[in-house]
Amino acid sequence: MNLFNENRSQGPVTNATRSFFTRKTIQRSYNFLVRFDLSNSLQGSNLSEYHAVSVELPNYEFKKEEYRIGSFIKSFPVLDHNGFEFTMKFEEDDIGTISNLIDNLTRLIIKPNGYYNSIAESVIDNIIVSVHRSDGVNVCTYVFNNCFYLKSSTPTYSYDTNEKIVYDITFNADHFVKHYGKAHWDPNYDSPEQEGIDTRPPEYPE
């Protein structure tokens, strides 16, 4: 049965069904890439986009406050957050890339002799999460600014399982900017095969 046969009834239900099947799209959760603006102390980590297998992206949060005038109450929203905390799951490879990344992130904050580094030395300038359509066209790009490492999960090695080693690494960012890409501004845009995937937002400097 052809749902799109033009000889069928043109009633509102049929038109709505046709519009649903021709216009509905979904964003796949695995169409993303993660990139770090790495400082010199992290460049030896050999980190690639494929090491990050999931990420939880934060949003602004608000809380309700209120004041009372006689029997009347006026409520209003107030920003409720202490920076943006987010967690990424990294899959370890067989050369210890993620373990080395955690060591380097730790050394950004504290020196081997136990002394703290300066705040400027502890910061990762940007962590970039780029979301794409299945054809590689950019939907949006999150740029987290002034990030620093908070914690990571501990790996479990065991002869009782054949599971892969993954690390949950938590970062904090002062703020973030979201850039919308071609897929958002022009939903009918077709990606040329030679375009590839660009993880940078349009305004992002070289």
Coordinates of N, CA and C in Angstrom, one line a residue:
M1 N 0.8 -1.2 0.0 CA 0.0 0.0 0.0 C 0.9 1.2 0.0
N2 N 0.6 2.2 -0.9 CA 1.4 3.4 -1.0 C 0.7 4.5 -0.2
L3 N 1.4 4.9 0.9 CA 0.8 6.0 1.7 C 0.9 7.3 1.0
F4 N 1.7 7.4 0.0 CA 1.9 8.7 -0.7 C 1.2 8.8 -2.0
N5 N 0.3 7.9 -2.3 CA -0.4 7.9 -3.6 C -1.3 9.2 -3.7
E6 N -1.0 10.0 -4.7 CA -1.7 11.2 -4.9 C -3.2 11.0 -5.2
N7 N -3.6 9.8 -5.6 CA -5.0 9.6 -5.9 C -5.8 9.3 -4.6
R8 N -5.2 9.1 -3.5 CA -5.9 8.8 -2.3 C -6.5 10.1 -1.8
S9 N -7.3 10.0 -0.8 CA -8.1 11.1 -0.2 C -7.1 12.2 0.3
Q10 N -7.4 13.4 0.1 CA -6.6 14.6 0.5 C -7.1 15.2 1.8
G11 N -7.8 14.4 2.6 CA -8.4 14.9 3.8 C -7.3 15.2 4.8
P12 N -7.6 15.9 5.9 CA -6.6 16.4 6.9 C -5.8 15.3 7.5
V13 N -6.5 14.1 7.8 CA -5.7 13.0 8.4 C -4.7 12.5 7.5
T14 N -5.1 12.3 6.2 CA -4.2 11.8 5.2 C -3.0 12.7 5.0
N15 N -3.3 14.0 4.9 CA -2.2 15.0 4.7 C -1.3 15.0 5.9
A16 N -1.9 14.9 7.1 CA -1.0 14.9 8.3 C -0.1 13.7 8.4
T17 N -0.7 12.5 7.9 CA 0.1 11.3 7.9 C 1.3 11.4 6.9
R18 N 1.0 12.0 5.7 CA 2.0 12.1 4.7 C 3.1 13.1 5.2
S19 N 2.7 14.2 5.9 CA 3.6 15.1 6.4 C 4.5 14.5 7.4
F20 N 3.9 13.7 8.3 CA 4.7 13.0 9.4 C 5.8 12.1 8.8
F21 N 5.5 11.3 7.8 CA 6.4 10.3 7.3 C 7.5 11.0 6.4
T22 N 7.1 12.1 5.8 CA 8.1 12.8 4.9 C 9.0 13.8 5.6
R23 N 8.6 14.3 6.7 CA 9.3 15.4 7.4 C 10.0 15.0 8.7
K24 N 9.5 13.9 9.4 CA 10.1 13.5 10.7 C 11.5 13.0 10.5
T25 N 12.4 13.5 11.4 CA 13.8 13.1 11.4 C 14.1 12.8 12.9
I26 N 15.2 12.1 13.1 CA 15.7 11.9 14.5 C 17.2 12.1 14.5
Q27 N 17.7 12.5 15.7 CA 19.1 12.7 15.9 C 19.7 11.4 16.5
R28 N 20.6 10.7 15.9 CA 21.2 9.6 16.4 C 22.2 10.0 17.5
S29 N 22.2 9.3 18.7 CA 23.0 9.6 19.8 C 24.5 9.4 19.5
Y30 N 24.8 8.6 18.6 CA 26.2 8.2 18.3 C 26.9 9.1 17.3
N31 N 26.1 10.1 16.7 CA 26.7 11.0 15.7 C 27.3 12.2 16.4
F32 N 28.4 12.0 17.0 CA 29.1 13.1 17.7 C 30.6 12.9 17.7
L33 N 31.4 14.0 17.9 CA 32.8 13.9 18.0 C 33.3 14.8 19.2
V34 N 34.3 14.4 19.9 CA 34.9 15.2 21.0 C 36.3 15.6 20.6
R35 N 36.6 16.9 20.8 CA 38.0 17.4 20.5 C 38.4 18.3 21.7
F36 N 39.7 18.2 22.0 CA 40.3 19.0 23.1 C 41.2 20.1 22.4
D37 N 41.1 21.3 23.0 CA 42.2 22.2 22.7 C 43.3 21.9 23.7
L38 N 44.3 21.1 23.3 CA 45.3 20.5 24.2 C 46.4 21.5 24.4
S39 N 46.8 21.6 25.7 CA 48.0 22.4 26.0 C 49.2 21.5 25.7
N40 N 50.4 22.1 25.7 CA 51.7 21.4 25.4 C 51.8 20.2 26.3
S41 N 51.4 20.3 27.6 CA 51.5 19.2 28.5 C 50.6 18.0 28.2
L42 N 49.6 18.2 27.4 CA 48.7 17.1 27.0 C 49.0 16.6 25.6
Q43 N 49.8 17.2 24.9 CA 49.9 16.8 23.5 C 50.5 15.4 23.3
G44 N 51.1 14.9 24.3 CA 51.7 13.5 24.2 C 50.7 12.5 24.5
S45 N 49.4 12.8 24.7 CA 48.4 11.8 25.1 C 47.9 11.0 23.9
N46 N 48.1 11.4 22.7 CA 47.7 10.7 21.5 C 46.2 10.4 21.5
L47 N 45.4 11.4 22.0 CA 44.0 11.2 22.2 C 43.3 11.5 20.8
S48 N 42.4 10.6 20.4 CA 41.7 10.7 19.2 C 40.2 10.8 19.5
E49 N 39.4 11.3 18.5 CA 38.0 11.5 18.7 C 37.3 10.2 19.1
Y50 N 37.8 9.1 18.5 CA 37.0 7.8 18.7 C 37.2 7.3 20.2
H51 N 38.1 7.8 21.0 CA 38.3 7.4 22.3 C 37.0 7.7 23.2
A52 N 36.4 8.8 22.9 CA 35.2 9.3 23.6 C 34.0 8.5 23.1
V53 N 33.3 7.7 23.9 CA 32.2 6.9 23.4 C 30.8 7.5 23.9
S54 N 30.8 8.4 24.9 CA 29.6 9.0 25.3 C 29.9 10.3 26.1
V55 N 29.0 11.2 26.1 CA 29.1 12.4 26.8 C 27.8 12.9 27.3
E56 N 27.7 13.4 28.5 CA 26.5 14.0 29.1 C 26.7 15.5 29.0
L57 N 25.8 16.2 28.2 CA 26.0 17.6 28.0 C 25.1 18.4 29.0
P58 N 25.6 19.4 29.7 CA 24.8 20.1 30.7 C 24.0 21.2 30.0
N59 N 23.0 21.7 30.7 CA 22.3 22.9 30.3 C 22.2 23.9 31.5
Y60 N 21.8 25.1 31.2 CA 21.6 26.0 32.3 C 20.4 25.5 33.2
E61 N 20.6 25.7 34.5 CA 19.5 25.3 35.5 C 19.1 26.6 36.3
F62 N 17.8 26.6 36.6 CA 17.3 27.7 37.4 C 16.5 27.2 38.6
K63 N 16.5 28.0 39.6 CA 15.7 27.7 40.8 C 14.6 28.9 41.0
K64 N 13.6 28.5 41.6 CA 12.5 29.5 41.9 C 12.8 30.3 43.2
E65 N 12.7 31.5 43.1 CA 12.7 32.4 44.3 C 11.5 33.2 44.3
E66 N 11.1 33.8 45.4 CA 9.9 34.5 45.5 C 9.9 35.5 46.6
Y67 N 9.1 36.5 46.5 CA 8.9 37.5 47.6 C 7.4 37.7 47.8
R68 N 7.1 38.1 49.0 CA 5.7 38.3 49.4 C 5.4 39.7 49.6
I69 N 4.3 40.2 49.0 CA 3.7 41.5 49.3 C 2.3 41.3 49.9
G70 N 2.2 41.4 51.2 CA 0.9 41.1 51.8 C 0.5 39.7 51.5
S71 N -0.6 39.5 50.9 CA -1.1 38.1 50.6 C -0.7 37.7 49.2
F72 N 0.1 38.5 48.5 CA 0.5 38.2 47.1 C 1.9 37.7 47.1
I73 N 2.2 36.7 46.3 CA 3.5 36.1 46.1 C 3.9 36.3 44.7
K74 N 5.1 36.8 44.5 CA 5.7 37.0 43.2 C 6.9 36.0 43.1
S75 N 6.8 35.1 42.1 CA 7.9 34.1 41.9 C 8.7 34.5 40.6
F76 N 10.0 34.2 40.7 CA 10.8 34.5 39.5 C 12.0 33.5 39.5
P77 N 12.6 33.3 38.3 CA 13.7 32.3 38.2 C 15.0 33.0 38.4
V78 N 15.9 32.2 39.1 CA 17.3 32.7 39.4 C 18.3 31.6 38.9
L79 N 19.3 32.0 38.3 CA 20.3 31.0 37.8 C 20.9 30.2 38.9
D80 N 20.9 28.9 38.8 CA 21.3 28.0 39.9 C 22.3 27.0 39.4
H81 N 23.6 27.4 39.4 CA 24.7 26.5 39.1 C 26.0 27.1 39.5
N82 N 27.0 26.2 39.7 CA 28.3 26.7 40.1 C 29.3 26.2 39.0
G83 N 29.1 26.7 37.8 CA 29.8 26.2 36.6 C 29.1 25.0 36.1
F84 N 29.6 24.5 34.9 CA 29.0 23.4 34.2 C 29.8 22.2 34.4
E85 N 29.3 21.2 35.1 CA 30.0 19.9 35.3 C 29.4 18.9 34.3
F86 N 30.3 18.2 33.6 CA 29.9 17.2 32.7 C 30.9 16.0 32.6
T87 N 30.3 14.9 32.3 CA 31.1 13.6 32.3 C 31.2 13.0 30.9
M88 N 32.4 12.5 30.6 CA 32.6 11.8 29.3 C 33.1 10.4 29.6
K89 N 32.6 9.5 28.8 CA 33.1 8.1 29.0 C 34.1 7.8 27.9
F90 N 35.3 7.4 28.3 CA 36.4 7.1 27.3 C 36.7 5.6 27.3
E91 N 36.9 5.1 26.1 CA 37.2 3.7 26.0 C 38.7 3.5 25.9
E92 N 39.3 2.7 26.7 CA 40.7 2.5 26.7 C 41.2 1.6 25.5
D93 N 42.4 1.9 25.0 CA 42.9 1.1 24.0 C 44.0 0.2 24.6
D94 N 44.8 -0.5 23.7 CA 45.8 -1.4 24.3 C 47.2 -0.8 24.4
I95 N 47.2 0.5 24.4 CA 48.5 1.2 24.6 C 48.4 2.2 25.8
G96 N 47.2 2.2 26.5 CA 47.1 3.0 27.7 C 46.9 4.5 27.5
T97 N 46.2 4.8 26.4 CA 46.1 6.2 26.0 C 45.2 7.0 27.1
I98 N 44.1 6.4 27.5 CA 43.3 7.1 28.5 C 43.9 7.2 29.9
S99 N 44.6 6.1 30.3 CA 45.3 6.2 31.5 C 46.3 7.3 31.5
N100 N 47.0 7.4 30.4 CA 48.0 8.5 30.3 C 47.3 9.8 30.3
L101 N 46.2 10.0 29.6 CA 45.4 11.2 29.6 C 45.1 11.6 31.1
I102 N 44.6 10.7 31.9 CA 44.2 11.0 33.3 C 45.5 11.5 34.0
D103 N 46.6 10.8 33.8 CA 47.8 11.2 34.5 C 48.2 12.6 34.1
N104 N 48.1 13.0 32.8 CA 48.4 14.3 32.4 C 47.5 15.3 32.9
L105 N 46.2 15.0 32.9 CA 45.2 15.9 33.5 C 45.5 16.2 35.0
T106 N 45.9 15.1 35.7 CA 46.2 15.3 37.1 C 47.4 16.2 37.3
R107 N 48.4 16.0 36.4 CA 49.6 16.8 36.5 C 49.4 18.3 36.1
L108 N 48.3 18.6 35.4 CA 47.9 20.0 35.1 C 47.6 20.7 36.4
I109 N 47.1 19.9 37.4 CA 46.6 20.6 38.6 C 47.6 20.5 39.7
I110 N 48.3 19.3 39.8 CA 49.2 19.1 40.9 C 50.5 18.5 40.4
K111 N 51.6 19.1 40.9 CA 52.9 18.6 40.4 C 53.3 17.3 41.1
P112 N 54.3 16.5 40.6 CA 54.7 15.3 41.2 C 55.2 15.5 42.6
N113 N 55.7 16.7 43.0 CA 56.2 16.9 44.3 C 55.1 17.4 45.3
G114 N 53.8 17.4 44.8 CA 52.7 17.7 45.7 C 52.2 19.1 45.7
Y115 N 53.0 20.0 45.0 CA 52.5 21.4 45.0 C 51.6 21.7 43.8
Y116 N 50.6 22.6 44.0 CA 49.7 22.9 43.0 C 50.3 23.8 41.9
N117 N 49.8 23.6 40.7 CA 50.1 24.5 39.6 C 49.3 25.7 39.7
S118 N 49.6 26.8 39.0 CA 48.8 28.0 39.0 C 47.5 27.6 38.2
I119 N 46.5 28.5 38.5 CA 45.2 28.3 37.8 C 45.3 28.3 36.3
A120 N 46.2 29.2 35.8 CA 46.4 29.3 34.4 C 46.9 28.0 33.8
E121 N 47.8 27.3 34.6 CA 48.4 26.1 34.1 C 47.4 24.9 34.2
S122 N 46.4 25.0 35.0 CA 45.5 23.9 35.2 C 44.3 23.9 34.2
V123 N 44.2 24.9 33.4 CA 43.0 25.0 32.6 C 43.2 24.4 31.2
I124 N 42.2 23.7 30.7 CA 42.1 23.3 29.3 C 41.2 24.4 28.7
D125 N 41.8 25.1 27.7 CA 41.1 26.2 27.1 C 39.7 25.9 26.6
N126 N 39.6 24.8 25.8 CA 38.3 24.5 25.3 C 38.1 23.0 25.1
I127 N 36.9 22.5 25.4 CA 36.6 21.1 25.1 C 35.4 21.2 24.1
I128 N 35.5 20.6 23.0 CA 34.5 20.8 21.9 C 33.8 19.5 21.6
V129 N 32.4 19.6 21.6 CA 31.6 18.4 21.3 C 30.8 18.8 20.1
S130 N 31.0 18.1 19.0 CA 30.4 18.4 17.7 C 29.3 17.3 17.4
V131 N 28.1 17.8 17.1 CA 27.0 16.9 16.8 C 26.7 16.9 15.3
H132 N 26.4 15.8 14.7 CA 26.3 15.7 13.2 C 25.1 14.9 12.8
R133 N 24.6 15.2 11.6 CA 23.7 14.2 11.0 C 24.4 13.0 10.5
S134 N 23.6 12.0 10.1 CA 24.3 10.8 9.6 C 25.1 11.0 8.4
D135 N 24.9 12.1 7.6 CA 25.7 12.3 6.4 C 26.9 13.2 6.7
G136 N 27.1 13.5 8.0 CA 28.3 14.3 8.4 C 28.0 15.8 8.5
V137 N 26.8 16.3 8.1 CA 26.6 17.7 8.2 C 26.4 18.1 9.6
N138 N 27.0 19.2 10.0 CA 27.0 19.7 11.4 C 25.6 20.2 11.8
V139 N 25.1 19.7 13.0 CA 23.9 20.1 13.6 C 24.2 21.3 14.6
C140 N 25.1 21.0 15.5 CA 25.5 22.0 16.4 C 26.8 21.6 17.1
T141 N 27.5 22.6 17.6 CA 28.8 22.4 18.3 C 28.8 23.1 19.6
Y142 N 29.1 22.3 20.7 CA 29.2 22.9 22.0 C 30.7 23.2 22.2
V143 N 31.0 24.4 22.6 CA 32.4 24.8 23.0 C 32.4 25.2 24.5
F144 N 33.0 24.3 25.3 CA 33.1 24.5 26.7 C 34.4 25.3 27.0
N145 N 34.3 26.4 27.7 CA 35.5 27.3 27.9 C 36.0 27.2 29.3
N146 N 37.3 27.4 29.4 CA 38.0 27.4 30.7 C 37.7 26.1 31.5
C147 N 38.0 25.0 31.0 CA 37.7 23.7 31.6 C 38.8 23.2 32.5
F148 N 38.5 22.4 33.5 CA 39.5 21.7 34.3 C 39.0 20.4 34.7
Y149 N 39.9 19.5 35.0 CA 39.7 18.1 35.3 C 39.2 18.0 36.8
L150 N 38.2 17.2 37.0 CA 37.7 17.0 38.4 C 38.0 15.6 38.9
K151 N 37.6 14.6 38.2 CA 37.8 13.2 38.7 C 37.6 12.2 37.6
S152 N 38.0 11.0 37.9 CA 37.7 9.9 36.9 C 37.4 8.6 37.7
S153 N 36.7 7.7 37.1 CA 36.4 6.4 37.7 C 37.6 5.5 37.7
T154 N 37.6 4.5 38.5 CA 38.7 3.5 38.6 C 38.4 2.3 37.7
P155 N 39.4 1.8 37.0 CA 39.2 0.6 36.2 C 39.1 -0.6 37.0
T156 N 38.4 -1.6 36.5 CA 38.4 -2.9 37.1 C 38.9 -4.0 36.2
Y157 N 40.0 -4.6 36.6 CA 40.6 -5.7 35.8 C 40.2 -7.0 36.5
S158 N 39.8 -8.0 35.7 CA 39.3 -9.2 36.3 C 39.4 -10.3 35.3
Y159 N 39.7 -11.5 35.7 CA 39.7 -12.7 34.9 C 38.3 -13.3 34.7
D160 N 37.3 -12.7 35.5 CA 36.0 -13.2 35.5 C 35.1 -12.6 34.4
T161 N 35.6 -11.7 33.6 CA 34.9 -11.0 32.6 C 35.7 -10.7 31.4
N162 N 35.1 -10.4 30.3 CA 35.8 -10.0 29.1 C 35.4 -8.6 28.7
E163 N 34.9 -7.8 29.6 CA 34.5 -6.5 29.4 C 35.6 -5.5 29.0
K164 N 35.4 -4.5 28.2 CA 36.4 -3.5 27.9 C 36.6 -2.6 29.1
I165 N 37.7 -1.9 29.1 CA 38.0 -0.9 30.2 C 37.5 0.4 29.7
V166 N 36.7 1.1 30.5 CA 36.2 2.4 30.2 C 36.4 3.3 31.4
Y167 N 36.6 4.6 31.2 CA 36.8 5.5 32.3 C 35.7 6.6 32.1
D168 N 35.1 7.0 33.2 CA 34.2 8.1 33.3 C 35.0 9.3 33.8
I169 N 35.3 10.3 33.0 CA 36.1 11.4 33.4 C 35.2 12.7 33.4
T170 N 35.2 13.3 34.6 CA 34.4 14.5 34.8 C 35.2 15.8 34.8
F171 N 34.6 16.8 34.0 CA 35.2 18.1 33.9 C 34.3 19.1 34.4
N172 N 34.8 20.3 34.6 CA 34.0 21.5 34.9 C 34.4 22.6 33.9
A173 N 33.4 23.4 33.5 CA 33.6 24.5 32.6 C 33.0 25.7 33.2
D174 N 33.6 26.9 33.0 CA 33.0 28.1 33.4 C 31.8 28.5 32.7
H175 N 31.8 28.2 31.4 CA 30.6 28.5 30.6 C 30.8 27.8 29.3
F176 N 29.7 27.8 28.4 CA 29.8 27.2 27.1 C 29.0 28.0 26.1
V177 N 29.4 27.9 24.9 CA 28.7 28.5 23.8 C 28.3 27.4 22.8
K178 N 27.0 27.5 22.3 CA 26.5 26.5 21.3 C 26.4 27.2 20.0
H179 N 27.1 26.6 19.0 CA 27.0 27.1 17.6 C 26.1 26.2 16.8
Y180 N 25.1 26.7 16.1 CA 24.3 25.8 15.3 C 24.9 25.8 13.9
G181 N 24.9 24.6 13.3 CA 25.5 24.4 12.0 C 24.5 24.4 10.8
K182 N 25.0 23.9 9.6 CA 24.2 24.0 8.4 C 23.0 23.2 8.5
A183 N 23.0 22.0 9.2 CA 21.8 21.2 9.2 C 20.6 21.9 9.9
H184 N 21.0 22.8 10.9 CA 19.9 23.5 11.6 C 19.4 24.6 10.8
W185 N 20.3 25.4 10.2 CA 19.8 26.6 9.4 C 19.3 26.3 8.0
D186 N 19.7 25.2 7.5 CA 19.2 24.8 6.2 C 19.0 23.2 6.2
P187 N 17.8 22.8 6.7 CA 17.5 21.4 6.8 C 17.6 20.6 5.5
N188 N 17.5 21.2 4.4 CA 17.5 20.5 3.1 C 18.9 20.5 2.5
Y189 N 19.9 21.0 3.3 CA 21.3 21.0 2.8 C 21.8 19.6 2.6
D190 N 22.4 19.3 1.4 CA 23.0 18.1 1.2 C 24.5 18.2 1.3
S191 N 25.1 17.3 2.0 CA 26.6 17.4 2.2 C 27.3 16.8 1.0
P192 N 28.2 17.6 0.3 CA 29.1 17.0 -0.7 C 30.0 16.0 -0.1
E193 N 30.2 14.9 -0.9 CA 31.1 13.8 -0.3 C 32.4 14.3 0.1
Q194 N 33.0 15.3 -0.6 CA 34.3 15.8 -0.3 C 34.3 16.7 1.0
E195 N 33.2 17.1 1.5 CA 33.1 18.0 2.6 C 33.7 17.4 3.9
G196 N 33.4 16.2 4.1 CA 33.9 15.5 5.3 C 33.2 16.1 6.6
I197 N 33.8 15.8 7.7 CA 33.2 16.3 9.0 C 34.1 17.3 9.6
D198 N 33.6 18.5 9.8 CA 34.3 19.6 10.4 C 33.9 19.8 11.8
T199 N 34.8 19.6 12.8 CA 34.4 19.7 14.2 C 34.4 21.1 14.7
R200 N 34.7 22.1 13.9 CA 34.8 23.5 14.3 C 33.5 24.2 14.0
P201 N 33.0 25.0 15.0 CA 31.9 25.9 14.6 C 32.4 27.0 13.6
P202 N 31.5 27.6 12.9 CA 32.0 28.5 11.8 C 32.8 29.7 12.3
E203 N 32.6 30.1 13.6 CA 33.3 31.3 14.1 C 34.6 30.9 14.8
Y204 N 34.9 29.6 14.9 CA 36.0 29.2 15.7 C 37.3 29.5 15.0
P205 N 38.3 30.1 15.7 CA 39.5 30.5 15.1 C 40.5 29.4 14.9
E206 N 41.4 29.5 14.0 CA 42.4 28.5 13.7 C 43.3 28.4 14.9

